[in-house]
Amino acid sequence: MSNPAVRVVELSSPFTRFAGRLLVGLGYEVVLVEPEEGDPTRRELNGDAFVHWHAGKRSVTPASPRDLRRLVEGADVLLDGTPDGAPEAVAGLDHLVHVRVTPFGTVGPRSHWQGTDLVVAALGGMLAQVGDPDGPPLRLPENQAEQLAGVHGAIAALLGLRARRT
């Protein structure tokens, strides 16, 4: 199902990076937007984390908000892990499938909270499923809450593309 005609721009976070990786695996062109200092995964595990999460993605560092806007204008999907939703980059782009993946949603009393994999797994009830009921909660291996968020982000992108065609 290779479709390089579909372009995805990823404003990466721990909760979006697996979505981008899944879409690369489906044959989509994914462009990773990195900050000037590079994606944080470049500094994890001697860079192996970057290779794992971002293999197959093209990487860019826009020089200005205008450059980011131009990049997003040419995209079909925006995977957005930013806290504010990149309003300048998406304003008026009705063709864009804008997928926001945040730890606590975009509305509601906790929408402004930051979250890590451990916090999201605990508050989402995942940690209640492992370990001794009388003991402390156990951390799940390999950032499963982040990866599950990425799976849902990829599904949302695919459904958005399908809805756009119908």
CSV table of C-alpha atoms in Angstrom, one decimal:
chain,number,residue,atom,x,y,z
A,1,MET,CA,0.0,0.0,0.0
A,2,SER,CA,2.8,2.4,-0.9
A,3,ASN,CA,1.5,5.9,-1.5
A,4,PRO,CA,4.3,8.5,-1.5
A,5,ALA,CA,1.8,11.0,-3.0
A,6,VAL,CA,0.5,11.4,0.6
A,7,ARG,CA,2.7,13.7,2.6
A,8,VAL,CA,2.7,13.7,6.4
A,9,VAL,CA,4.4,16.4,8.4
A,10,GLU,CA,5.2,15.4,12.0
A,11,LEU,CA,5.7,17.9,14.8
A,12,SER,CA,7.1,15.2,17.0
A,13,SER,CA,6.5,14.3,20.6
A,14,PRO,CA,6.9,11.0,22.4
A,15,PHE,CA,3.2,10.5,21.7
A,16,THR,CA,3.4,11.1,17.9
A,17,ARG,CA,6.6,9.5,16.9
A,18,PHE,CA,5.2,5.9,16.6
A,19,ALA,CA,2.3,7.3,14.5
A,20,GLY,CA,4.8,8.7,12.0
A,21,ARG,CA,6.7,5.4,12.0
A,22,LEU,CA,3.6,3.4,11.3
A,23,LEU,CA,2.7,5.7,8.4
A,24,VAL,CA,6.2,5.4,6.9
A,25,GLY,CA,5.6,1.6,7.1
A,26,LEU,CA,2.4,2.1,5.1
A,27,GLY,CA,4.4,3.9,2.4
A,28,TYR,CA,3.6,7.5,3.1
A,29,GLU,CA,6.1,10.3,2.9
A,30,VAL,CA,6.7,11.5,6.5
A,31,VAL,CA,8.6,14.7,7.1
A,32,LEU,CA,9.9,15.1,10.7
A,33,VAL,CA,10.2,18.7,11.8
A,34,GLU,CA,13.1,19.0,14.2
A,35,PRO,CA,14.1,21.9,16.5
A,36,GLU,CA,17.4,23.6,15.9
A,37,GLU,CA,19.1,21.4,18.5
A,38,GLY,CA,17.7,18.3,16.8
A,39,ASP,CA,15.1,15.8,18.0
A,40,PRO,CA,15.7,14.7,21.6
A,41,THR,CA,15.9,11.1,20.5
A,42,ARG,CA,19.2,11.9,18.7
A,43,ARG,CA,20.8,12.1,22.2
A,44,GLU,CA,19.2,8.9,23.5
A,45,LEU,CA,21.0,5.5,23.4
A,46,ASN,CA,23.8,7.0,21.2
A,47,GLY,CA,21.3,8.0,18.6
A,48,ASP,CA,19.8,4.5,18.3
A,49,ALA,CA,16.5,5.8,19.6
A,50,PHE,CA,16.3,8.3,16.8
A,51,VAL,CA,17.0,5.6,14.2
A,52,HIS,CA,14.3,3.4,15.8
A,53,TRP,CA,11.5,6.0,16.0
A,54,HIS,CA,12.3,8.0,12.9
A,55,ALA,CA,13.6,5.6,10.3
A,56,GLY,CA,12.4,6.4,6.8
A,57,LYS,CA,11.3,9.9,7.7
A,58,ARG,CA,12.8,13.0,6.0
A,59,SER,CA,14.1,15.5,8.5
A,60,VAL,CA,13.9,19.3,8.3
A,61,THR,CA,14.5,22.2,10.5
A,62,PRO,CA,12.4,25.2,9.3
A,63,ALA,CA,14.2,28.5,9.6
A,64,SER,CA,11.0,30.5,10.4
A,65,PRO,CA,7.3,30.1,11.2
A,66,ARG,CA,6.7,31.0,7.5
A,67,ASP,CA,8.9,28.0,6.4
A,68,LEU,CA,6.9,25.8,8.7
A,69,ARG,CA,3.6,27.1,7.2
A,70,ARG,CA,4.8,26.4,3.7
A,71,LEU,CA,5.8,22.9,4.6
A,72,VAL,CA,2.4,22.3,6.2
A,73,GLU,CA,0.5,23.8,3.3
A,74,GLY,CA,2.0,21.1,1.1
A,75,ALA,CA,1.0,18.3,3.4
A,76,ASP,CA,-2.1,16.1,3.6
A,77,VAL,CA,-1.7,15.2,7.2
A,78,LEU,CA,-0.2,17.0,10.2
A,79,LEU,CA,0.8,14.8,13.2
A,80,ASP,CA,0.9,17.4,15.9
A,81,GLY,CA,2.4,16.7,19.3
A,82,THR,CA,2.8,20.3,20.3
A,83,PRO,CA,1.1,21.7,23.4
A,84,ASP,CA,-0.6,24.6,21.6
A,85,GLY,CA,-1.6,22.8,18.3
A,86,ALA,CA,0.5,25.0,16.0
A,87,PRO,CA,-2.3,27.5,15.3
A,88,GLU,CA,-0.3,29.6,12.8
A,89,ALA,CA,0.8,26.6,10.8
A,90,VAL,CA,-2.7,25.3,10.3
A,91,ALA,CA,-5.0,28.3,10.1
A,92,GLY,CA,-7.3,28.2,7.1
A,93,LEU,CA,-5.9,24.9,5.7
A,94,ASP,CA,-9.2,23.1,5.2
A,95,HIS,CA,-7.6,20.3,3.2
A,96,LEU,CA,-5.3,19.3,6.1
A,97,VAL,CA,-6.0,16.3,8.3
A,98,HIS,CA,-4.8,17.7,11.6
A,99,VAL,CA,-4.2,14.9,14.1
A,100,ARG,CA,-3.3,16.2,17.6
A,101,VAL,CA,-1.9,13.7,20.0
A,102,THR,CA,-1.6,15.0,23.5
A,103,PRO,CA,-1.3,13.3,26.9
A,104,PHE,CA,-4.7,14.6,28.2
A,105,GLY,CA,-6.6,15.8,25.2
A,106,THR,CA,-7.2,19.3,23.9
A,107,VAL,CA,-10.2,20.4,26.0
A,108,GLY,CA,-11.1,19.8,29.7
A,109,PRO,CA,-9.6,20.5,33.1
A,110,ARG,CA,-6.4,18.5,32.4
A,111,SER,CA,-5.8,19.5,28.8
A,112,HIS,CA,-2.9,21.8,29.8
A,113,TRP,CA,-1.2,19.1,31.8
A,114,GLN,CA,2.1,17.7,30.5
A,115,GLY,CA,2.5,14.0,30.8
A,116,THR,CA,5.1,11.3,30.5
A,117,ASP,CA,4.5,7.7,29.5
A,118,LEU,CA,4.4,6.7,33.2
A,119,VAL,CA,1.9,9.3,34.1
A,120,VAL,CA,-0.4,8.6,31.2
A,121,ALA,CA,-0.2,4.8,31.9
A,122,ALA,CA,-1.0,5.3,35.5
A,123,LEU,CA,-3.9,7.8,35.0
A,124,GLY,CA,-5.2,5.7,32.1
A,125,GLY,CA,-5.5,2.6,34.3
A,126,MET,CA,-2.8,0.6,32.4
A,127,LEU,CA,-0.7,0.1,35.6
A,128,ALA,CA,-3.6,-1.3,37.5
A,129,GLN,CA,-3.4,-4.4,35.2
A,130,VAL,CA,0.1,-5.5,36.2
A,131,GLY,CA,1.8,-6.6,39.4
A,132,ASP,CA,0.5,-7.8,42.7
A,133,PRO,CA,-2.8,-6.1,43.8
A,134,ASP,CA,-1.4,-5.6,47.3
A,135,GLY,CA,2.0,-4.2,46.0
A,136,PRO,CA,3.1,-1.0,44.3
A,137,PRO,CA,2.2,-0.5,40.7
A,138,LEU,CA,4.8,-1.7,38.2
A,139,ARG,CA,6.0,0.3,35.2
A,140,LEU,CA,5.2,-1.2,31.8
A,141,PRO,CA,8.2,-1.8,29.6
A,142,GLU,CA,9.0,0.2,26.5
A,143,ASN,CA,6.8,3.2,26.8
A,144,GLN,CA,3.6,1.4,26.0
A,145,ALA,CA,1.3,4.4,26.6
A,146,GLU,CA,3.2,6.5,24.2
A,147,GLN,CA,3.1,3.7,21.6
A,148,LEU,CA,-0.6,3.2,22.0
A,149,ALA,CA,-1.2,6.9,21.6
A,150,GLY,CA,0.8,6.6,18.3
A,151,VAL,CA,-1.3,3.7,17.1
A,152,HIS,CA,-4.4,5.8,17.7
A,153,GLY,CA,-2.8,8.8,16.0
A,154,ALA,CA,-2.0,6.8,12.9
A,155,ILE,CA,-5.6,5.4,12.8
A,156,ALA,CA,-6.9,8.9,13.1
A,157,ALA,CA,-4.8,10.0,10.2
A,158,LEU,CA,-5.9,7.1,8.0
A,159,LEU,CA,-9.6,7.8,8.9
A,160,GLY,CA,-9.2,11.5,8.2
A,161,LEU,CA,-7.7,10.7,4.8
A,162,ARG,CA,-10.5,8.3,4.0
A,163,ALA,CA,-13.2,10.9,5.1
A,164,ARG,CA,-11.5,13.5,2.9
A,165,ARG,CA,-12.0,11.2,-0.1
A,166,THR,CA,-15.7,10.5,0.5
